[in-house]
XYZ file of C-alpha atoms in Angstrom:
514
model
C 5.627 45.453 -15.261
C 7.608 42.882 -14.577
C 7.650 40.239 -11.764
C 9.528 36.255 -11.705
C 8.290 33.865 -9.062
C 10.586 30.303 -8.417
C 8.912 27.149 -8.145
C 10.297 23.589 -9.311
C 9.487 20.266 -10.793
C 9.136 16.569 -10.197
C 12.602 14.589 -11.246
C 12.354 11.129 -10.532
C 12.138 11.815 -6.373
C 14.268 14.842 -6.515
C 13.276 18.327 -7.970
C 15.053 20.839 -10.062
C 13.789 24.497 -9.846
C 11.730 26.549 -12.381
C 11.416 30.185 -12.899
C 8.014 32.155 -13.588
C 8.158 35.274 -15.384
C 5.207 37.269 -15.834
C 5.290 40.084 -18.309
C 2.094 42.821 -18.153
C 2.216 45.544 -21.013
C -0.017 47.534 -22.869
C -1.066 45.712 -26.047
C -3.595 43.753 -27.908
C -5.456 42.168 -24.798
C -4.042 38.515 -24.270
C -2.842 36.126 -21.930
C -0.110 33.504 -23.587
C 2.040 31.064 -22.235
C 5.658 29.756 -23.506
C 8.104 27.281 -22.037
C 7.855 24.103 -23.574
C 4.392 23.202 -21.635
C 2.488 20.170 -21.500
C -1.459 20.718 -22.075
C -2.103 20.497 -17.958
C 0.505 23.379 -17.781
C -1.038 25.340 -20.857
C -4.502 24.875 -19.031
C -3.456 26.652 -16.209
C -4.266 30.157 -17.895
C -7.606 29.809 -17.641
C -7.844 28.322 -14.427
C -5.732 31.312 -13.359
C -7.727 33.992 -15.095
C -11.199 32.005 -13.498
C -9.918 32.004 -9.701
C -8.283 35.596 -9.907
C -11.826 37.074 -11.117
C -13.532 34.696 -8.338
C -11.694 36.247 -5.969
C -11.974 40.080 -6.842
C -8.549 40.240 -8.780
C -10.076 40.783 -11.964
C -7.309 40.887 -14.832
C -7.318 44.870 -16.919
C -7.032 44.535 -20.566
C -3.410 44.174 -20.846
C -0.949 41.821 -22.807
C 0.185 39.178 -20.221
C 2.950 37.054 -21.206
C 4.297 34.577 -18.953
C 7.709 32.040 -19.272
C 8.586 29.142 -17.576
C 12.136 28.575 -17.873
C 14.203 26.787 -18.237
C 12.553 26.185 -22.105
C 14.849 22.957 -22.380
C 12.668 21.230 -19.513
C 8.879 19.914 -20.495
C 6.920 20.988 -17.607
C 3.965 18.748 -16.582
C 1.603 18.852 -13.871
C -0.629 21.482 -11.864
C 1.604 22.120 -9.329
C 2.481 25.708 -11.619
C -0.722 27.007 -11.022
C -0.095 28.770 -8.009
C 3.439 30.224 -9.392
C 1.438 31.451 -12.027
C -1.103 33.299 -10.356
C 1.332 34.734 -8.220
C 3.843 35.603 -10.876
C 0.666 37.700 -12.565
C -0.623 38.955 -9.505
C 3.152 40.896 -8.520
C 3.595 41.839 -11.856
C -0.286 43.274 -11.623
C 1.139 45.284 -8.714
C -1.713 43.695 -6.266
C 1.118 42.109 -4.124
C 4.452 42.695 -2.934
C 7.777 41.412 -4.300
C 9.963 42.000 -1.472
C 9.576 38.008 0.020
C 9.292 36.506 -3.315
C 13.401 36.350 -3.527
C 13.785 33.746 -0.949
C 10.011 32.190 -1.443
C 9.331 28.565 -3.646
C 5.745 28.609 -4.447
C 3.812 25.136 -5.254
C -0.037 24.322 -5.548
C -3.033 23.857 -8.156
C -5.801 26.063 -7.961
C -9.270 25.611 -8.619
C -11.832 28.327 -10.499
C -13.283 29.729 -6.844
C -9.940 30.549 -6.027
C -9.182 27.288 -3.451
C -5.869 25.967 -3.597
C -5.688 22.189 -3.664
C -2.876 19.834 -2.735
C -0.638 17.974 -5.830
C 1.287 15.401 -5.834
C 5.133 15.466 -5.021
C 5.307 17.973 -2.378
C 7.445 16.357 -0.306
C 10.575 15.919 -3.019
C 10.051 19.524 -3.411
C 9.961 21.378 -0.086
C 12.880 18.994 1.323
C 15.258 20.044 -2.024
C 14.138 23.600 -1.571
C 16.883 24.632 1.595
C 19.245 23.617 -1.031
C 18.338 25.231 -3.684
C 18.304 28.709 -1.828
C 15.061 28.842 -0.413
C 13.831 30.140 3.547
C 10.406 30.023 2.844
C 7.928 27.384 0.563
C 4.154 28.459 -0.068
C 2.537 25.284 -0.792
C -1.550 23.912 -0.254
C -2.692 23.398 2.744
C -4.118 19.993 2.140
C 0.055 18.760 1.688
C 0.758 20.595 5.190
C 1.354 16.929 7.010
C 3.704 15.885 4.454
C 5.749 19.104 4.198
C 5.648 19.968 7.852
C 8.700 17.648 8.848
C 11.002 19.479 6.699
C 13.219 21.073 9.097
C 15.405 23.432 7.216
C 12.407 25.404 5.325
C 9.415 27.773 6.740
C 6.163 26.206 5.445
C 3.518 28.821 4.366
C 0.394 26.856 4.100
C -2.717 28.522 1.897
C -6.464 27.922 2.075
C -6.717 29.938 -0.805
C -5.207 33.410 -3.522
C -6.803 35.842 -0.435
C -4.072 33.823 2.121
C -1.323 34.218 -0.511
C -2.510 37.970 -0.822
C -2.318 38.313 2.711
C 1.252 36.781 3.547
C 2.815 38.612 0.391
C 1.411 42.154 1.368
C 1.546 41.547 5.446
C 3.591 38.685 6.096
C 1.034 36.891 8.467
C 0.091 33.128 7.695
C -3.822 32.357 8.999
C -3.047 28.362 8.934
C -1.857 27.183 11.806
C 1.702 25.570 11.177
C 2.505 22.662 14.007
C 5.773 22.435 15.693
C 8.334 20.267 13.219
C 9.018 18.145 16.579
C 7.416 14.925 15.563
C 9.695 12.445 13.949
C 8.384 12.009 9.556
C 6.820 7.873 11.368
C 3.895 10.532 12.875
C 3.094 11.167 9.266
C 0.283 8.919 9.860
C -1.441 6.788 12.309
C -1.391 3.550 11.394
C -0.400 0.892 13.273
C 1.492 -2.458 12.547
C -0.316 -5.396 12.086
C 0.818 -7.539 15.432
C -1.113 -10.723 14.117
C 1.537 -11.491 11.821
C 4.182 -13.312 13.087
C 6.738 -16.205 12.500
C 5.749 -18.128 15.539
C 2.409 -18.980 13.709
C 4.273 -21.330 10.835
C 4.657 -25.021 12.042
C 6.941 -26.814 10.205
C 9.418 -25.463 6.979
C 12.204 -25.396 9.156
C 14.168 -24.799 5.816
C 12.031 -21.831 4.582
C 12.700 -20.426 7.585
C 15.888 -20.636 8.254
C 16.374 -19.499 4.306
C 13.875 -16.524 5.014
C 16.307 -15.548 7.799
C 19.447 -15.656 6.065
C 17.662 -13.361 3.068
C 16.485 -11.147 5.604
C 20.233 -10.877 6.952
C 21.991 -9.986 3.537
C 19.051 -8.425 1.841
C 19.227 -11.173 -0.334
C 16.477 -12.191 -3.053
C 14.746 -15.073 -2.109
C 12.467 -18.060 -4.309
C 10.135 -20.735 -2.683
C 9.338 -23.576 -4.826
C 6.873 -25.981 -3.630
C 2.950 -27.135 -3.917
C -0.073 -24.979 -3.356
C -0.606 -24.612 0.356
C 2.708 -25.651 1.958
C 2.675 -22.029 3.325
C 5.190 -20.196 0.722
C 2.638 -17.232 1.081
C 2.723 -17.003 4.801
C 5.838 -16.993 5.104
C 6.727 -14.429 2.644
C 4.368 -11.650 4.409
C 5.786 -12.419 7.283
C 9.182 -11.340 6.039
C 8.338 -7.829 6.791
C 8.256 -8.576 10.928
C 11.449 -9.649 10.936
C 13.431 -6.664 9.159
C 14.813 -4.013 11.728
C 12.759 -0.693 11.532
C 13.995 1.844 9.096
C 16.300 5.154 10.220
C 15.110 8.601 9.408
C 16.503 8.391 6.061
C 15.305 5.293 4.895
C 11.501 6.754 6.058
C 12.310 10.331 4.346
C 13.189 8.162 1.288
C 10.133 6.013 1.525
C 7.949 9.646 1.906
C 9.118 10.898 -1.067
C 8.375 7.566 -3.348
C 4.909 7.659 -2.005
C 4.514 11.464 -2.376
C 5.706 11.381 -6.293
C 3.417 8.624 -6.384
C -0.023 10.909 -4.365
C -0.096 8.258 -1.863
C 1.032 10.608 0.795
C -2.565 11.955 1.098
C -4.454 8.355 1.067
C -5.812 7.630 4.292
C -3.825 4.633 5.775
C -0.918 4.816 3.829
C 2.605 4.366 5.916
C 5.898 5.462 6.096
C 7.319 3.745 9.596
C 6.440 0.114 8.522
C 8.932 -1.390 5.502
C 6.973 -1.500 2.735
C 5.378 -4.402 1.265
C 4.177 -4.978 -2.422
C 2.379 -7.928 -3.951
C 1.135 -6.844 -7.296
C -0.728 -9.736 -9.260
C 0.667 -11.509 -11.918
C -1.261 -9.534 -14.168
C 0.603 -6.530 -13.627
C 2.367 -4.342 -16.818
C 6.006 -3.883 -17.711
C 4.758 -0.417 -16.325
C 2.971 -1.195 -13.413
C 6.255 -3.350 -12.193
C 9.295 -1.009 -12.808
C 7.578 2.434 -13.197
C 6.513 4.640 -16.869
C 4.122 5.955 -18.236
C 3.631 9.148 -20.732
C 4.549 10.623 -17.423
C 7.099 8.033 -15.767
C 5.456 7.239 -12.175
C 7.227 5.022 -9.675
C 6.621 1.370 -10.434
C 5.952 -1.817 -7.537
C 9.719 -1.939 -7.576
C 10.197 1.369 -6.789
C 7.322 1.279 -4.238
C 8.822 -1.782 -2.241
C 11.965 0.526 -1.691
C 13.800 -0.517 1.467
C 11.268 -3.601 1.716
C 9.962 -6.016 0.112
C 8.711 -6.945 -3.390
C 6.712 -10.261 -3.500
C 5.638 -11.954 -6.580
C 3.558 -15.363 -6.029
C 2.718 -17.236 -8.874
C 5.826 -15.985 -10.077
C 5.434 -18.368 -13.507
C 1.887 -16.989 -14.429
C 3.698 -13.581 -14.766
C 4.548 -13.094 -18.154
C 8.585 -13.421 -18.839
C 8.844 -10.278 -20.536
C 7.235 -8.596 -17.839
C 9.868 -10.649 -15.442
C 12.379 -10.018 -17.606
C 12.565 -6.167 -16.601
C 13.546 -6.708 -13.120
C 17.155 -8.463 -14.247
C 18.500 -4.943 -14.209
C 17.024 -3.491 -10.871
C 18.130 -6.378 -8.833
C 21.488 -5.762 -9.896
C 21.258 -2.575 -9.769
C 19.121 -1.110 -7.302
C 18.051 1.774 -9.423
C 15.242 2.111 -12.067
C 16.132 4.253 -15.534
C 13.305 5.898 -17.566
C 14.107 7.496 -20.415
C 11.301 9.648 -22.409
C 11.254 12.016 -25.109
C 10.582 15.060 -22.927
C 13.614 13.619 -20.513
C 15.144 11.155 -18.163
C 14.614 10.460 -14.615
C 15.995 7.578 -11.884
C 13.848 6.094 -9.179
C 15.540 4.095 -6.220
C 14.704 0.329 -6.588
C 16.659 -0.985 -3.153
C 14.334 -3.939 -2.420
C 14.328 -7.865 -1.494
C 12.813 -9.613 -3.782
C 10.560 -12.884 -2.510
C 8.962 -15.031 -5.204
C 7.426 -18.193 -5.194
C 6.208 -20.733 -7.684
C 4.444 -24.006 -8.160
C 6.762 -26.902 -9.302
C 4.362 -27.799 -12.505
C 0.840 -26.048 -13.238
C -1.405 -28.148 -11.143
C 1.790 -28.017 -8.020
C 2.067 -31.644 -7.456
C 5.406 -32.099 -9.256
C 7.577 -34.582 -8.545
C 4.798 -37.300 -6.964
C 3.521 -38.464 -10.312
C 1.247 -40.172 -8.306
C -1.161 -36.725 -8.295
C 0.946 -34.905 -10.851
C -0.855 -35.076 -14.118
C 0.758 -32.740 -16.078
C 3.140 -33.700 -19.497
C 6.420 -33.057 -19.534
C 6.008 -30.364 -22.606
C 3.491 -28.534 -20.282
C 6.062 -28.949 -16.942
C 8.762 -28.047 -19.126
C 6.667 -24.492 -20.543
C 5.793 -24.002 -17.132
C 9.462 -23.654 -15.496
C 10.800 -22.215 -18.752
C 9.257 -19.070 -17.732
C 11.592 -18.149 -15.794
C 14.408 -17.756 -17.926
C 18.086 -18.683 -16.821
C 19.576 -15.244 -16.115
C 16.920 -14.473 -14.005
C 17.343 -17.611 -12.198
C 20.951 -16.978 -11.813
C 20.296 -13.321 -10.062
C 18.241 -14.849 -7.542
C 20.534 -15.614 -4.336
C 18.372 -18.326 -2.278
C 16.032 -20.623 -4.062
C 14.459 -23.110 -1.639
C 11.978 -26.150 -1.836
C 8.861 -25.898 0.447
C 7.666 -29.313 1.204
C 3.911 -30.204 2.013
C 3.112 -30.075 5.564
C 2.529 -33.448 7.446
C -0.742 -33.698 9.641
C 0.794 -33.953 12.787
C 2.917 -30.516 11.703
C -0.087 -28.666 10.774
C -2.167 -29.293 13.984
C 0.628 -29.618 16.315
C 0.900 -26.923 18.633
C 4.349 -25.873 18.843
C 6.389 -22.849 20.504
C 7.646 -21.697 17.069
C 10.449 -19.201 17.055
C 8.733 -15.297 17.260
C 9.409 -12.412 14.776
C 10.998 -10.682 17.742
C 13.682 -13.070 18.325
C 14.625 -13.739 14.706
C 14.399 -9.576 14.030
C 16.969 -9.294 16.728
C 20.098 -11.792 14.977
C 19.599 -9.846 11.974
C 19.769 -6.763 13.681
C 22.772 -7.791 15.156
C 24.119 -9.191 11.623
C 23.253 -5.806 10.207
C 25.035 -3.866 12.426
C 27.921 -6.319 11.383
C 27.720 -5.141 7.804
C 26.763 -1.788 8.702
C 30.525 -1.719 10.619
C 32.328 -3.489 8.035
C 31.300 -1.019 5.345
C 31.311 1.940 7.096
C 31.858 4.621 4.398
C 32.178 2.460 1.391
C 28.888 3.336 0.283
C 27.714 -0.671 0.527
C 24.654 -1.175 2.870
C 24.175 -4.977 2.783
C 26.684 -8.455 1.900
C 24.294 -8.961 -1.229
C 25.694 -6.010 -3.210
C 29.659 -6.829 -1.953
C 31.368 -6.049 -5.223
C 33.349 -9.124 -6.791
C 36.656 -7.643 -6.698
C 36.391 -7.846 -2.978
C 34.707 -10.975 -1.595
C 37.397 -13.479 -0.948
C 38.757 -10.311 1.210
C 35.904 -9.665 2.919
C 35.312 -13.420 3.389
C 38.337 -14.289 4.415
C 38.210 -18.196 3.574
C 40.997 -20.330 3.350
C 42.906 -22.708 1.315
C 40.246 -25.408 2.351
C 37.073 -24.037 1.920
C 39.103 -22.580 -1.623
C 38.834 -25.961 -2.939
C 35.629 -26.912 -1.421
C 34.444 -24.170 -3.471
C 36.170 -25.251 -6.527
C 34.603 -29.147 -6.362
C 31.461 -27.845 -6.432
C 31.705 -24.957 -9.231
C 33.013 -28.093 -11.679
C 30.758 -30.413 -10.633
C 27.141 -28.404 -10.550
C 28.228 -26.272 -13.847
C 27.503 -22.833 -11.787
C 28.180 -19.504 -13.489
C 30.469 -16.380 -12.255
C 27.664 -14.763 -11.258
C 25.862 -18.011 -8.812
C 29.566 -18.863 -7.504
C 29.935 -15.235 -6.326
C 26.595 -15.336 -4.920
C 27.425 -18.253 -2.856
C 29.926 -16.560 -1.642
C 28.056 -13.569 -0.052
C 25.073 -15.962 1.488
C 28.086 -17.417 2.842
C 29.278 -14.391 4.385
C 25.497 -13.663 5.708
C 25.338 -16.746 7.670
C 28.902 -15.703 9.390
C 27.685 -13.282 10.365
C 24.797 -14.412 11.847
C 26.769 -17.275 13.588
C 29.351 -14.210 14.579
C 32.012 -15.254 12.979
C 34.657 -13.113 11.797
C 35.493 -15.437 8.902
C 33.687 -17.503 6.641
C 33.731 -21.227 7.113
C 33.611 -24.219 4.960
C 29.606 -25.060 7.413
C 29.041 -21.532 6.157
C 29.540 -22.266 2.303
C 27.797 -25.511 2.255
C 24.559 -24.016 3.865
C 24.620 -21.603 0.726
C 25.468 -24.056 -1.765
C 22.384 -25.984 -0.257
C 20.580 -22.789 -1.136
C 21.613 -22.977 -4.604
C 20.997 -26.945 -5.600
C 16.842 -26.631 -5.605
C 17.178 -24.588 -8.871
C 19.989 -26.748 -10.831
C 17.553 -29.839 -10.446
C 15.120 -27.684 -12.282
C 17.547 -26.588 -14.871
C 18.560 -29.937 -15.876
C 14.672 -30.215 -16.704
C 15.081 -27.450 -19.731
């Protein structure tokens, strides 16, 4: 008998669906599986086998061959268990074939016959509507991730005597909740309301420079001495980005499901993300690979935030890999078995120390040479430099600014001008497929700008006289158009350009160092 059972696999965040064919004939007792499998996959036989006898299905003496196709695909993963089993089990005769048509089946199963959750459900069940499916069987244990999928019926399973049950009676014994609760109910965890801008005193610059990144989305460096607060600041970036829209959360889910963090307690979609991996991290751990390519820190600070302090104890090759997802947005993996894409849409906050012991330029503490300042800085190499929008000095903190108690400015009140400057952008490229100013293509900035002949030759003094490149004069140019439109201006002025040229200056001084 014959009997095929759909299922899919993990591409990047997406999924692309898989057929299992189960063959039973008479024959030289065997069970074999084909389709270009990775060991996990090829494992699943006997796990099959195990649960099905467990569970009172006990396997006759027959030749069992089972396919996954398409061959042309290496399939990885546990998540085929279940497909398996239920691919054998129809072909077997034990259970109906009539619902398997419309049905995607997903889940790893253990030798008593339990069905435990895997990793990527999410991706799967939300591509499933439109790849033909009405129904998904998948564990129960990745119910609360599946659940807010609106356009498929979940079947959730305990274990093979559930699956038995559903495909031979249609009833489901797990309770499925209503799909009424927005994907932010995923979890319960709860913002952290002790972070906030109104506890920094002082770095009225890094502020106002933290603000204008947070406007534009655009990548942001803090240079200064250990303890002038670069670190504070930067988590507080966070609580001043406007909350995230259904899509930007379903987006989020699906990272974080590829990645299994769906099913660790405290892990959340309704906050923008965060990431601070130490300077120790791999090339790996930052933009994602692997024998099987897993979503990297970049990857994981999707729609949020990626900050890297100590950014010159990081090794430069390691830094060097992020020069294509800032421009880009989008991480590439190529392997032998395939290819996949993972989104990479985040800010990007560093900071640094202006020489290793952070007292550069009073060479009244500073001890360093000026081989070991100059091996320092040269770690982060010129075209990375370049890509990096603000860079910003953060000055040491005065007595009377650290112990003064002032009425600093509140998350709240600086999250609602960018809101307001978002919606800005979010009008003026309405359908162009451009979310932020930082990503405003070349071609079009002294349109979108609007600047005149003055500010034209404002802009030309200072590209001859600090020896900027293409890519740091167009950047000025859309920092420029950020602070419009926080101001509300329709246009960009000549204040406008030489706030962002101010934001470019801190790095040329350390340039002229190499």
């Amino acid at each position: 008998m014959y009997s095929i059972v759909s299922t899919a696999i993990i591409r990047g965040i997406n999924s692309e669906p898989v057929q299992v064919e189960a063959d039973v004939s008479d024959g030289m007792p065997m069970f074999e599986m084909v389709g270009f499998l990775a060991a996990e996959v090829k494992e699943a036989r006997e796990r099959v086998r195990a649960a099905l006898r467990n569970f009172g299905y006990a396997i006759p003496a027959k030749r069992i061959t089972v396919n996954l196709s398409p061959a042309n695909i290496k399939k990885t993963g546990s998540a085929f268990d279940l497909p398996v089993a239920v691919a054998v089990l129809a072909a077997l005769g034990v259970v109906k074939k009539e619902r398997l048509s419309k049905l995607l089946v997903i889940g790893e199963i253990g030798l008593s016959g339990m069905v435990a959750p895997i990793e990527g459900a999410l991706p799967i069940v939300a591509d499933a509507g439109g790849h033909g499916f009405t129904h998904c069987m998948a564990p129960y244990g990745n119910l609360k991730e599946a659940e807010f999928i609106q356009d498929v019926q979940i079947v959730p399973v305990k274990n093979l005597k559930d699956v038995v049950t559903y495909l031979n009676e249609g009833r489901i014994f797990c309770c499925v909740p209503k799909k009424d609760a927005p994907l932010s109910n995923l979890n319960n965890v709860k913002s952290n309301e002790s972070v906030d801008f109104s506890q920094i005193n002082g770095q009225r610059l890094v502020r106002r420079a933290s603000e204008v990144a947070a406007a534009g989305m655009h990548d942001l460096l803090m240079i200064g001495p250990p303890g002038a607060g670069k670190t504070m600041i930067a988590r507080r970036i966070p609580t001043i980005l406007p909350p995230m829209c259904d899509q930007e959360r379903l987006e989020l889910a699906k990272i974080y499901s590829v990645n299994g963090m769906l099913m660790q307690q405290g892990c959340s979609v309704d906050e923008r993300p965060f990431r601070s991996p130490h300077h120790t991290v791999t090339p790996q751990g930052l933009v994602g690979g692997g024998l099987k390519p897993k979503p990297g820190e970049v990857t994981l600070a999707h729609n949020g935030v990626l900050f890297l302090d100590e950014l010159a104890e990081f090794q430069k090759s390691t830094l060097e890999l992020l020069r294509q997802p800032m421009e880009e947005k989008e991480v590439r993996l190529s392997r032998l078995q395939g290819s996949c894409s993972y989104p990479a849409n985040f800010m990007l906050v560093a900071a640094m120390n202006p020489c290793p012991c952070g007292a550069y330029p009073d060479m009244n503490r500073c001890h360093c040479t000026q081989s070991a300042i100059d091996r320092y800085i040269g770690k982060i190499s010129q075209p990375l430099l370049d890509r990096i929008d603000i860079c910003v000095e953060a000055s040491q903190l005065t007595y009377q600014e650290l112990t003064a108690k002032m009425e600093n400015e509140s998350s709240e009140k600086i999250r609602e001008r960018i809101g307001r400057a978002w919606r800005a952008q979010k009008e003026r490229f309405l359908g162009s497929g451009i979310l932020f100013n930082s990503k405003i293509p070349a071609e079009r900035l002294k349109e979108i700008c609007g600047i005149t002949q003055k500010e034209e030759k404002f802009l030309e003094q200072v590209y001859k006289k600090t020896y900027l490149t293409a890519r740091s004069y167009h950047k000025i140019l859309r920092v420029s158009r950020t602070i419009a439109d926080l101001e509300g201006c329709d246009s960009v002025k000549l204040e406008h350009i030489s706030e962002a040229v101010c934001y470019r200056s801190f790095d040329k001084k350390y340039l002229e160092r190499w």
